[in-house]
Amino acid sequence: MLRPIPVVMRMLACLAAALALMPAPAAAQTSSLYSNLANPAIGMNALFSGTAARNLDRAYGLHFDEAEISLISVVDPYWTLVSNIVFTQGAVDPEEVWARSTNIPAIQLKLGKIRGTFGKQGLLHTHAFPFVESPIVMVNTIGEEGFKAAGAEAAWLTPLPWYAELTGGVYEPTGPDGDHPLDLGSTRHDNVPFLGHLKNQFDLDDATTLEVGESYLQGRGGDGVRRAALGADVTFRNVPPRNSNRGGWILMGEYIQKGSSAGGSFVREEDGGYASFQYRLSQVWWAGIRGEAARNSVADFMVDGAGAPLAGAVRRGAANIAWMPSEFSFVRLEYSHARANRGVHRDDDRVMVQMSYTIGYHPAHAY
Amino acid sequence: MKSSLKCVSLLLLGLLATSPARADLKVATSLTDLASVAQFVGGKHVTAQSLCRGFEDPHFVPAKPSLMKSIQNADVFVSVGLELDGGWLPLVLPGSRNPRIQPGAKGFVDASEGVTVLEKPIGTVSRAEGDIHPLGNPHYYLDPKALEVVAHHLADAFSNLDPANAADYAANAKAFDEKMDASLEKWQKQLAPYKGTSIVPYHRNFIYFAERFGLKLFTTVEPKPGIPPSPHHIADLADAMKKAGVTVVVYQPYYNADASHEVAKRAGGVAVEVASEVGGVPAATDVFTKFDSVVSTIAGALAGKAGSR
């Protein structure tokens, strides 16, 4: 009597038969089946910093801040995909992953996880920030690194004789969380957070430009209340045409306000602004100063005796100097002094050093 | 309501019908030399403008929104290619929101196509060598013969977009060749006495010029592309020039004149400002007068008649 063949043996026999029937691999298989010629442009920026601040319960030393990997490529004749994946200690954030269409005359369409077109500094990547720390008002209103959410934006370059761009966007409900201090997180089906942004830019002379921007962002919070942020920014920038890689300056100011409108009237919550001046001393040296003020806001040193955050009025001044030996790296030294009207530490002094290194493709930075 | 819609439709139709027929191709370029060639080839059918001015460093043009605005209605965009404009064009072109001139569209022209590219890196490309151009040296517009290639390339591109005037574009490209060849003969005669002589440019952008006119490039004032010279490098370079008997330093209006003059002074030579792009100096009003100016300035410096010591 024949014994039944065990299941495992039958499976092995089938696998052996299948392998025997497979065609032999080509003797000299090339990689042409899997061409890498259309690979995206790849780049990475690594950012490190060290902070010495008496008031912070944080060890001194060099910290790894983030590594941002950028992948950019044309998808097909209709779309270009841009992505910035940010790795921080123990976390990965697909900070930006969006497709751009430039097939529509006068309109640029962006779809995906985007950096919403709100404000001026909020549009910059962390390694392009002019100072080590984000303005306090940004941290308290739209987010330390600007307003980021999945959504769609259309930016219309109007036919006016100067550069006038009108942007409208709609986004998924977000917040409140560390990245989104503005609570637009209502799950009500009529909650579609939206944004409007107007940017005008004028050439004042051969070297100097004036840019004026206004932003408005609105949605419903988790409690169903309408919440909004509004901002205005002004930037003068000078790039001497015969000296574009060795001289110039940027004078920038921005005001942002966050609030809610329960019962029909808008109530201001956190607000504030900053003004900064950056001066290019030579091809490799930049220096900058910034002054800022914020109300009803928190900063990392504003805590009570138990270490809980306290909101109040705060002012901060900062000065820095940066050495940029090439377009692909910099080392920056920054000092800041802040004074708050609440908390166990009314004054805060800190010294920071920041290092940035970029390899591979380096996307051009916005003007 | 219906009658209002009808009125609006008729008005729009009327506007479309009365729009003047467009006779010209609006051409925008990344460099002034390309605008000059485009204007010659396009003649009366073309209006050409450059985003980078001749006295601006083409590597570092600020991507101003006003540049985007200025090409919003362009029919053609001519890029210098080889990534010379790679630091700003990826912002300016999409920012224009003009589908006609995006890469891949009929209105986008890479002027470097067909040009014999020099100094293509072999093996690994590393930024340890400075801010090098991975696709080869992009400063081909300092070779008159390379501009002839560009002229024919542009004639083809214009003909493709405006077939009615194709014969004019072809004739103009031919005329460009003839004028350039005649001028080249004159320039070569001017520089013939200095064949084999070395010069020191600030940046490695004179290789095409040197190859065409039989000059040699000793080295550059900047130690590596994009890296500013240190006092130590200036001293070493001046010593090396002295030993080798090299006396002429050339720099563009947008490079560090002080460093160039310091090197020349220490080497006992001269430093001269030359326009490598049209508009770099007032005399360089088109590609022909640009070469007139470059050739006469360098010949004068080599003869000891020009430049400040």
XYZ file of C-alpha atoms in Angstrom:
676
model
C 0.000 0.000 0.000
C 1.380 3.367 -1.014
C 1.784 5.957 1.711
C 0.347 9.428 0.898
C 3.024 11.977 0.016
C 3.262 14.691 2.697
C 2.012 18.139 1.715
C 5.455 19.684 2.158
C 7.019 17.134 -0.156
C 4.313 17.799 -2.754
C 4.956 21.535 -2.608
C 8.691 21.022 -2.974
C 8.100 18.746 -5.961
C 5.873 21.395 -7.599
C 8.491 24.074 -6.962
C 11.229 21.883 -8.467
C 9.070 21.207 -11.525
C 8.333 24.923 -11.933
C 12.014 25.794 -11.669
C 12.863 23.133 -14.220
C 10.355 24.606 -16.662
C 11.660 28.175 -16.270
C 13.751 29.424 -19.168
C 17.454 29.660 -18.449
C 18.615 33.203 -17.752
C 20.307 34.995 -20.600
C 24.021 34.459 -20.481
C 24.833 38.152 -20.515
C 21.743 39.950 -19.294
C 22.276 43.688 -19.381
C 20.629 46.314 -17.242
C 18.926 47.824 -20.294
C 15.618 46.312 -19.262
C 15.759 48.503 -16.189
C 17.125 51.754 -17.463
C 18.035 54.344 -14.859
C 18.290 57.138 -17.405
C 14.974 58.633 -16.309
C 15.825 58.560 -12.617
C 14.876 61.670 -10.703
C 17.350 64.335 -9.678
C 18.396 63.358 -6.184
C 19.803 65.600 -3.507
C 20.187 65.617 0.245
C 20.651 68.341 2.782
C 21.853 67.554 6.300
C 21.381 70.050 9.091
C 23.099 69.970 12.481
C 23.023 72.428 15.333
C 24.161 73.049 18.846
C 22.508 75.368 21.365
C 23.870 76.709 24.611
C 20.974 78.121 26.664
C 20.937 78.227 30.457
C 17.152 78.153 30.671
C 16.610 75.031 28.623
C 16.582 71.612 30.152
C 18.595 70.273 27.249
C 22.100 68.832 27.091
C 24.704 70.959 25.353
C 26.389 69.480 22.300
C 25.914 68.985 18.607
C 22.498 67.686 17.566
C 21.345 66.122 14.358
C 18.373 68.237 13.263
C 17.284 66.700 9.996
C 18.266 65.187 6.690
C 16.083 66.253 3.794
C 16.109 64.073 0.725
C 14.832 65.732 -2.451
C 13.646 63.841 -5.488
C 12.498 65.778 -8.533
C 11.558 64.464 -11.932
C 9.260 64.977 -14.858
C 6.475 62.389 -14.652
C 5.173 62.714 -18.187
C 4.413 65.580 -20.586
C 1.824 66.865 -18.122
C 3.312 66.670 -14.631
C 6.514 67.159 -12.655
C 6.777 65.496 -9.249
C 8.643 67.196 -6.432
C 9.260 65.514 -3.110
C 11.151 66.386 0.050
C 11.311 63.606 2.594
C 12.610 64.753 5.953
C 14.334 62.373 8.338
C 14.666 63.517 11.932
C 15.828 61.538 14.952
C 13.419 58.586 15.017
C 10.887 59.969 12.543
C 10.286 60.335 8.834
C 8.060 63.080 7.454
C 7.040 63.285 3.795
C 7.163 67.065 4.191
C 6.354 67.802 0.568
C 5.219 65.410 -2.148
C 3.401 67.219 -4.899
C 2.822 67.205 -8.611
C 3.062 70.396 -10.623
C 1.439 71.144 -13.924
C 2.606 73.984 -16.116
C 0.399 73.055 -19.044
C -2.291 75.561 -18.187
C -1.489 79.041 -19.494
C -0.906 81.550 -16.678
C -1.728 79.012 -13.960
C 0.537 76.742 -11.988
C -1.318 73.854 -10.401
C 0.092 71.957 -7.420
C -1.505 68.810 -6.043
C -0.355 66.696 -3.127
C 1.248 67.368 0.217
C 2.351 70.928 -0.159
C 3.825 73.841 1.708
C 0.852 76.190 1.573
C 1.597 79.589 0.077
C 1.236 81.532 3.317
C 3.601 84.344 4.243
C 7.244 84.773 3.339
C 9.453 82.739 5.636
C 6.842 79.982 5.726
C 7.718 79.178 2.117
C 11.367 78.475 2.879
C 12.947 75.137 3.608
C 14.607 74.858 7.016
C 18.140 75.020 5.622
C 17.224 78.230 3.782
C 15.969 80.010 6.927
C 17.912 83.239 7.454
C 18.220 82.554 11.200
C 18.624 79.339 13.162
C 15.312 79.711 14.977
C 11.928 80.257 13.368
C 10.194 83.502 14.279
C 8.167 83.053 17.469
C 5.033 84.220 15.703
C 5.323 81.458 13.104
C 5.722 78.805 15.781
C 2.507 80.090 17.414
C 0.338 80.667 14.362
C 0.911 78.708 11.149
C 3.689 76.346 12.211
C 7.427 76.487 12.798
C 8.120 75.547 9.185
C 5.064 77.147 7.630
C 1.664 75.706 6.826
C 1.984 72.189 5.429
C -0.969 70.036 4.415
C -2.282 67.845 1.639
C -4.338 69.777 -0.834
C -4.393 71.616 -4.140
C -3.224 75.096 -5.063
C -3.623 77.112 -8.217
C -1.353 80.143 -8.648
C -2.462 82.584 -11.334
C 0.097 84.937 -12.818
C -2.213 87.814 -13.615
C -1.900 89.830 -16.832
C -1.052 93.008 -14.902
C 2.104 94.756 -16.139
C 4.087 93.795 -13.009
C 4.460 90.404 -11.311
C 1.166 89.891 -9.503
C 0.388 86.334 -8.479
C -2.907 85.292 -6.946
C -2.973 81.877 -5.285
C -5.959 79.927 -4.063
C -5.744 76.619 -2.254
C -7.870 74.028 -0.486
C -6.501 71.501 2.004
C -7.336 68.549 4.178
C -8.413 69.392 7.741
C -5.305 69.601 9.942
C -4.291 70.239 13.535
C -4.024 71.192 16.183
C -0.638 69.588 16.733
C 3.005 70.564 16.964
C 3.251 71.231 13.241
C -0.160 72.900 12.966
C -0.905 75.305 15.821
C -3.876 76.587 13.858
C -6.759 74.202 14.496
C -8.425 73.483 11.171
C -9.156 69.896 12.098
C -12.949 69.704 12.163
C -14.239 66.537 10.542
C -17.481 68.277 9.565
C -18.075 67.736 5.880
C -18.414 71.450 5.271
C -14.903 72.033 6.611
C -12.609 72.612 3.641
C -9.723 74.786 4.850
C -8.824 77.314 2.169
C -6.118 79.849 1.513
C -5.728 83.008 -0.517
C -2.408 84.682 -1.233
C -1.493 87.732 -3.266
C 2.108 88.468 -4.125
C 3.284 91.566 -5.964
C 6.872 92.193 -6.969
C 8.332 95.351 -8.443
C 11.806 96.109 -9.775
C 12.715 99.411 -8.133
C 15.983 99.710 -10.050
C 18.629 97.504 -11.623
C 19.466 95.877 -8.322
C 16.596 96.366 -5.888
C 13.179 94.755 -5.767
C 10.151 95.241 -3.564
C 7.863 92.347 -2.788
C 4.572 92.720 -0.961
C 2.482 89.730 0.075
C -0.838 89.180 1.814
C -2.097 85.791 3.023
C -5.334 84.459 4.487
C -6.045 80.909 5.706
C -9.363 79.732 7.113
C -11.154 76.588 8.231
C -13.062 75.094 11.143
C -11.434 73.827 14.301
C -12.213 70.565 16.060
C -14.828 72.430 18.112
C -16.606 73.609 14.971
C -15.492 77.230 15.430
C -14.144 79.121 12.422
C -10.434 79.801 12.782
C -8.167 81.824 10.589
C -4.669 83.192 10.160
C -3.808 86.281 8.218
C -0.445 87.686 7.301
C 1.313 90.479 5.474
C 4.938 90.666 4.416
C 7.233 93.200 2.805
C 10.689 92.428 1.412
C 13.260 94.726 -0.128
C 16.081 92.827 -1.776
C 19.227 94.135 -3.385
C 21.439 92.070 -5.674
C 24.002 94.245 -7.482
C 24.070 92.902 -11.053
C 27.869 93.140 -11.397
C 28.326 91.629 -7.975
C 25.516 89.111 -7.713
C 27.685 86.482 -6.056
C 29.507 88.798 -3.677
C 27.190 91.534 -2.447
C 23.641 92.526 -1.644
C 21.182 92.718 1.201
C 17.672 91.647 2.224
C 15.353 93.736 4.401
C 12.287 91.757 5.349
C 9.315 92.181 7.659
C 6.293 90.019 8.306
C 3.205 90.172 10.533
C 0.967 87.170 11.260
C -2.201 86.947 13.308
C -4.239 83.929 14.323
C -7.763 84.048 15.666
C -11.230 82.571 15.757
C -14.735 83.819 15.128
C -17.142 82.358 17.635
C -20.463 84.178 17.706
C -19.882 86.103 14.527
C -16.984 88.354 15.513
C -13.321 87.654 14.908
C -11.215 87.471 18.065
C -7.466 87.881 17.822
C -5.488 85.184 19.608
C -1.726 84.935 18.991
C -0.068 87.545 16.839
C 3.294 89.138 16.206
C 5.924 89.906 13.660
C 9.577 90.329 12.911
C 11.909 92.491 10.884
C 15.290 91.300 9.719
C 18.244 92.607 7.762
C 20.799 90.381 6.095
C 23.927 91.756 4.512
C 26.323 89.919 2.235
C 29.829 90.921 3.221
C 31.626 88.933 0.502
C 31.265 85.805 -1.608
C 31.473 83.637 1.498
C 30.289 85.785 4.421
C 26.753 86.853 5.397
C 25.657 88.696 8.536
C 22.151 89.324 9.831
C 20.107 90.895 12.608
C 16.482 90.316 13.518
C 14.038 91.814 15.979
C 10.675 90.256 16.767
C 7.700 90.542 19.079
C 4.743 88.273 19.756
C 1.656 88.384 21.984
C -0.254 85.557 23.715
C 2.535 83.330 22.515
C 4.759 80.664 23.961
C 8.477 80.200 23.533
C 10.510 77.229 24.710
C 11.887 79.101 27.755
C 8.471 80.454 28.895
C 7.456 77.945 31.552
C 6.037 77.977 35.052
C 7.728 76.466 38.098
C 6.565 72.995 37.096
C 7.896 73.364 33.563
C 4.492 73.835 31.910
C 4.370 76.290 28.974
C 3.026 79.764 29.655
C 1.699 82.156 27.048
C 2.546 85.811 27.219
C 4.208 88.686 25.447
C 7.749 88.116 24.281
C 10.404 90.081 22.420
C 13.575 88.668 20.945
C 16.606 90.027 19.158
C 19.128 87.930 17.268
C 22.357 88.454 15.358
C 24.266 85.954 13.295
C 27.183 85.518 10.977
C 27.461 82.760 8.387
C 30.403 81.380 6.485
C 29.372 79.851 3.148
C 32.482 78.509 1.423
C 30.346 77.278 -1.454
C 26.705 77.060 -2.470
C 26.546 73.668 -0.818
C 27.542 74.251 2.782
C 27.486 76.835 5.545
C 28.363 77.229 9.194
C 26.376 79.818 11.121
C 26.925 81.311 14.572
C 23.956 83.042 16.178
C 23.235 84.820 19.435
C 19.767 85.745 20.653
C 18.345 87.536 23.653
C 14.653 87.268 24.544
C 12.508 88.850 27.241
C 9.053 87.585 28.240
C 6.462 89.001 30.634
C 5.624 85.621 32.155
C 7.351 82.501 33.402
C 10.141 81.671 35.782
C 12.746 82.819 33.259
C 11.913 86.320 32.090
C 15.164 86.653 30.146
C 16.746 84.145 27.858
C 20.170 84.247 26.226
C 21.441 81.605 23.895
C 24.241 80.915 21.492
C 23.659 78.611 18.585
C 25.803 77.097 15.905
C 24.305 75.492 12.816
C 25.868 73.527 9.967
C 24.302 72.689 6.618
C 25.655 70.365 3.927
C 24.077 69.560 0.585
C 25.041 66.781 -1.784
C 23.713 65.807 -5.187
C 21.124 67.933 -6.930
C 20.450 71.211 -5.181
C 17.134 72.726 -6.286
C 17.317 76.451 -6.886
C 16.055 78.524 -3.968
C 13.188 80.923 -4.496
C 14.173 84.584 -4.831
C -30.128 86.297 -18.793
C -29.927 84.515 -22.133
C -29.512 87.775 -23.985
C -26.722 88.845 -21.602
C -24.864 85.610 -22.290
C -25.329 86.157 -26.014
C -23.920 89.698 -25.706
C -20.868 88.491 -23.756
C -20.247 85.690 -26.268
C -20.504 88.102 -29.193
C -18.157 90.520 -27.442
C -15.581 87.775 -26.858
C -15.895 86.576 -30.452
C -15.497 90.142 -31.620
C -12.383 90.616 -29.512
C -10.889 87.429 -30.906
C -11.748 88.390 -34.441
C -10.256 91.856 -34.103
C -7.021 90.688 -32.437
C -4.170 91.718 -34.705
C -2.405 88.869 -36.461
C 0.887 88.175 -34.680
C 3.782 88.697 -37.015
C 6.693 88.380 -34.611
C 8.118 85.553 -32.605
C 8.862 86.734 -29.101
C 12.158 85.107 -28.223
C 13.685 85.063 -24.753
C 17.141 83.712 -24.021
C 19.217 83.011 -20.965
C 22.271 84.851 -22.355
C 22.773 88.064 -24.307
C 24.875 86.264 -26.925
C 21.977 83.967 -27.690
C 19.643 86.966 -27.978
C 22.098 88.596 -30.382
C 22.272 85.473 -32.581
C 18.479 85.043 -32.364
C 17.936 88.629 -33.486
C 20.313 88.218 -36.435
C 18.709 84.950 -37.545
C 15.157 86.066 -36.857
C 15.593 89.496 -38.437
C 12.393 91.485 -38.694
C 10.262 88.487 -37.705
C 11.710 88.208 -34.228
C 12.129 90.323 -31.098
C 14.764 88.819 -28.813
C 15.595 89.653 -25.202
C 17.948 88.082 -22.706
C 17.144 87.452 -19.050
C 20.773 87.654 -17.956
C 22.457 90.918 -18.788
C 25.965 90.935 -20.217
C 27.526 92.332 -17.062
C 25.841 89.730 -14.841
C 27.358 86.406 -13.870
C 25.303 83.849 -15.821
C 25.891 81.272 -13.064
C 24.169 83.444 -10.455
C 21.235 85.297 -11.957
C 18.700 86.030 -9.206
C 15.471 84.226 -10.107
C 13.386 87.382 -9.733
C 9.650 87.034 -10.240
C 9.914 89.902 -12.736
C 11.993 87.605 -14.971
C 9.153 85.080 -14.890
C 6.722 87.824 -15.813
C 8.917 88.980 -18.693
C 8.660 85.596 -20.446
C 5.004 84.928 -19.696
C 4.097 85.543 -23.334
C 7.299 84.409 -25.055
C 7.008 82.069 -28.020
C 10.538 80.695 -27.749
C 12.996 80.287 -24.908
C 16.627 79.623 -25.762
C 18.634 78.130 -22.922
C 22.414 78.123 -23.055
C 22.242 74.511 -21.835
C 24.939 72.395 -20.168
C 23.508 73.550 -16.825
C 25.072 77.033 -16.970
C 21.620 78.468 -16.232
C 20.708 75.504 -13.990
C 20.836 77.613 -10.827
C 17.928 79.830 -11.798
C 16.139 78.556 -14.913
C 14.357 75.701 -13.049
C 12.532 78.420 -11.108
C 12.058 80.996 -13.839
C 10.672 78.737 -16.579
C 7.880 77.043 -14.571
C 7.251 80.371 -12.817
C 6.432 81.960 -16.170
C 3.402 79.679 -16.459
C 3.943 79.668 -20.182
C 3.398 76.130 -21.541
C 4.871 77.073 -24.931
C 8.437 77.395 -23.619
C 8.734 74.582 -21.108
C 11.342 71.866 -21.812
C 9.802 69.392 -24.223
C 7.622 71.999 -25.908
C 8.322 73.267 -29.436
C 9.269 76.659 -28.077
C 12.094 75.437 -25.843
C 15.542 75.369 -27.435
C 18.715 74.059 -25.843
C 21.308 76.050 -27.766
C 24.135 73.701 -26.805
C 22.715 70.873 -28.924
C 25.077 70.276 -31.819
C 27.936 72.228 -30.281
C 31.203 70.333 -29.736
C 31.466 70.457 -25.965
C 34.893 70.707 -24.341
C 36.035 69.569 -20.913
C 33.408 66.903 -20.402
C 34.364 65.307 -17.088
C 35.681 61.773 -17.396
C 34.907 59.317 -14.629
C 33.483 60.453 -11.338
C 32.104 63.973 -11.039
C 32.998 65.387 -7.649
C 32.420 68.794 -6.110
C 35.828 68.386 -4.501
C 36.854 69.981 -7.806
C 34.631 72.973 -7.079
C 31.337 73.855 -8.715
C 32.099 72.030 -11.937
C 29.717 71.580 -14.842
C 29.028 67.847 -15.089
C 27.955 68.071 -18.748
C 31.084 69.871 -19.907
C 32.247 73.470 -20.161
C 29.179 75.592 -21.028
C 31.016 78.741 -22.166
C 30.986 77.747 -25.840
C 29.669 81.171 -26.827
C 33.299 82.358 -26.714
C 33.933 80.340 -29.882
C 32.673 82.128 -33.017
C 32.251 78.805 -34.820
C 30.051 77.452 -32.032
C 27.754 80.438 -32.522
C 27.346 79.411 -36.168
C 26.005 76.062 -34.921
C 23.635 77.959 -32.649
C 22.485 80.183 -35.526
C 21.458 77.191 -37.635
C 19.832 75.523 -34.662
C 17.770 78.650 -34.062
C 16.862 78.961 -37.748
C 15.452 75.421 -37.577
C 13.552 76.165 -34.369
C 12.080 79.413 -35.734
C 11.114 77.713 -38.998
C 9.368 75.006 -37.054
C 7.275 77.590 -35.235
C 6.860 80.010 -38.118
C 7.067 78.023 -41.375
C 5.895 80.983 -43.448
C 9.233 82.738 -42.881
C 11.474 79.657 -42.960
C 13.319 80.864 -46.057
C 14.237 84.114 -44.334
C 15.539 82.294 -41.264
C 17.676 79.965 -43.384
C 19.043 82.887 -45.409
C 19.835 84.844 -42.268
C 21.658 81.875 -40.733
C 23.737 81.604 -43.898
C 24.485 85.313 -43.776
C 25.476 84.912 -40.130
C 27.994 82.207 -41.134
C 29.458 84.422 -43.827
C 29.804 87.447 -41.599
C 31.226 85.366 -38.745
C 33.733 83.578 -40.997
C 34.953 86.879 -42.440
C 35.265 88.351 -38.947
C 36.991 85.243 -37.644
C 39.686 85.597 -40.255
C 40.301 89.156 -39.093
C 40.374 88.161 -35.398
C 42.711 85.245 -36.048
C 45.126 87.597 -37.821
C 45.047 89.952 -34.826
C 45.942 87.167 -32.414
C 48.281 85.229 -34.728
C 51.458 86.806 -33.268
C 50.528 85.432 -29.846
C 49.813 81.822 -30.816
C 50.924 79.529 -27.992
C 51.017 82.377 -25.442
C 49.446 81.698 -22.050
C 46.876 83.839 -20.315
C 45.194 83.502 -16.916
C 41.402 83.918 -16.851
C 39.593 84.455 -13.557
C 37.228 81.521 -14.239
C 37.665 78.583 -16.584
C 35.426 80.127 -19.230
C 38.033 80.892 -21.904
C 38.784 77.354 -23.034
C 36.744 77.660 -26.263
C 38.317 81.025 -27.069
C 41.826 79.714 -26.354
C 41.278 76.621 -28.502
C 39.955 78.668 -31.424
C 42.720 81.284 -31.347
C 45.673 79.118 -30.355
C 46.187 80.596 -26.902
C 46.969 78.575 -23.798
C 45.302 78.801 -20.402
C 47.973 78.808 -17.710
C 45.519 78.303 -14.828
C 42.730 80.386 -13.274
C 42.627 83.095 -10.620
C 40.011 81.140 -8.683
C 41.621 77.960 -7.370
C 38.600 75.863 -8.342
C 35.371 76.820 -10.121
C 33.208 78.899 -7.800
C 35.815 79.052 -5.028
C 37.201 82.550 -4.319
C 41.007 82.903 -4.292
C 42.718 83.056 -0.910
C 45.701 85.379 -0.326
C 47.899 82.266 -0.313
C 46.588 81.165 -3.698
C 47.105 84.661 -5.116
C 50.725 84.663 -3.933
C 51.407 81.159 -5.300
C 49.760 81.949 -8.624
C 51.729 85.183 -9.044
C 54.984 83.319 -8.343
C 54.093 80.611 -10.843
C 53.217 83.223 -13.483
C 56.504 85.021 -12.925
C 58.478 81.824 -13.354
C 56.579 80.879 -16.496
C 56.655 84.388 -17.951
C 52.856 84.689 -18.069
C 51.784 88.325 -17.899
C 48.112 88.663 -18.783
C 45.113 88.090 -16.498
C 41.608 88.436 -17.943
C 38.410 88.807 -15.952
C 34.774 89.566 -16.650
C 32.892 92.587 -15.258
C 31.171 90.364 -12.691
C 34.307 88.748 -11.271
C 36.582 89.975 -8.537
C 38.654 92.699 -10.212
C 40.750 93.301 -7.092
C 41.994 89.714 -6.940
C 42.773 89.727 -10.681
C 44.738 92.979 -10.440
C 46.569 91.789 -7.340
C 47.716 88.621 -9.117
C 48.806 90.607 -12.193
C 50.615 93.217 -10.097
C 52.574 90.608 -8.162
C 53.400 88.735 -11.361
C 54.574 91.936 -13.042
C 51.845 91.663 -15.646
C 48.515 93.265 -16.475
C 44.871 92.483 -15.735
C 42.245 93.381 -18.324
C 38.478 93.396 -18.131
C 36.870 91.638 -21.087
C 33.261 90.947 -21.912
C 32.655 87.275 -22.438
C 28.999 88.090 -23.063
C 27.364 90.738 -25.252
C 26.708 93.840 -23.147
C 29.519 93.083 -20.721
C 31.258 96.292 -21.821
C 29.603 99.156 -23.722
C 31.442 98.345 -26.958
C 30.066 94.790 -27.072
C 26.665 95.494 -28.602
C 26.317 92.220 -30.506
C 28.308 89.019 -30.919
C 30.532 90.560 -33.609
C 31.483 93.653 -31.634
C 31.901 91.450 -28.563
C 34.630 89.454 -30.302
C 36.086 92.711 -31.696
C 36.366 93.937 -28.136
C 37.681 90.689 -26.585
C 40.246 90.128 -29.320
C 41.557 93.685 -29.366
C 41.734 93.870 -25.555
C 43.633 90.586 -25.221
C 45.892 91.340 -28.187
C 46.614 94.761 -26.702
C 47.423 93.254 -23.300
C 49.695 90.619 -24.819
C 51.435 93.366 -26.801
C 51.888 95.346 -23.609
C 49.621 98.143 -24.831
C 46.539 97.610 -22.687
C 45.582 96.841 -19.138
C 46.647 98.273 -15.840
C 49.853 97.104 -14.222
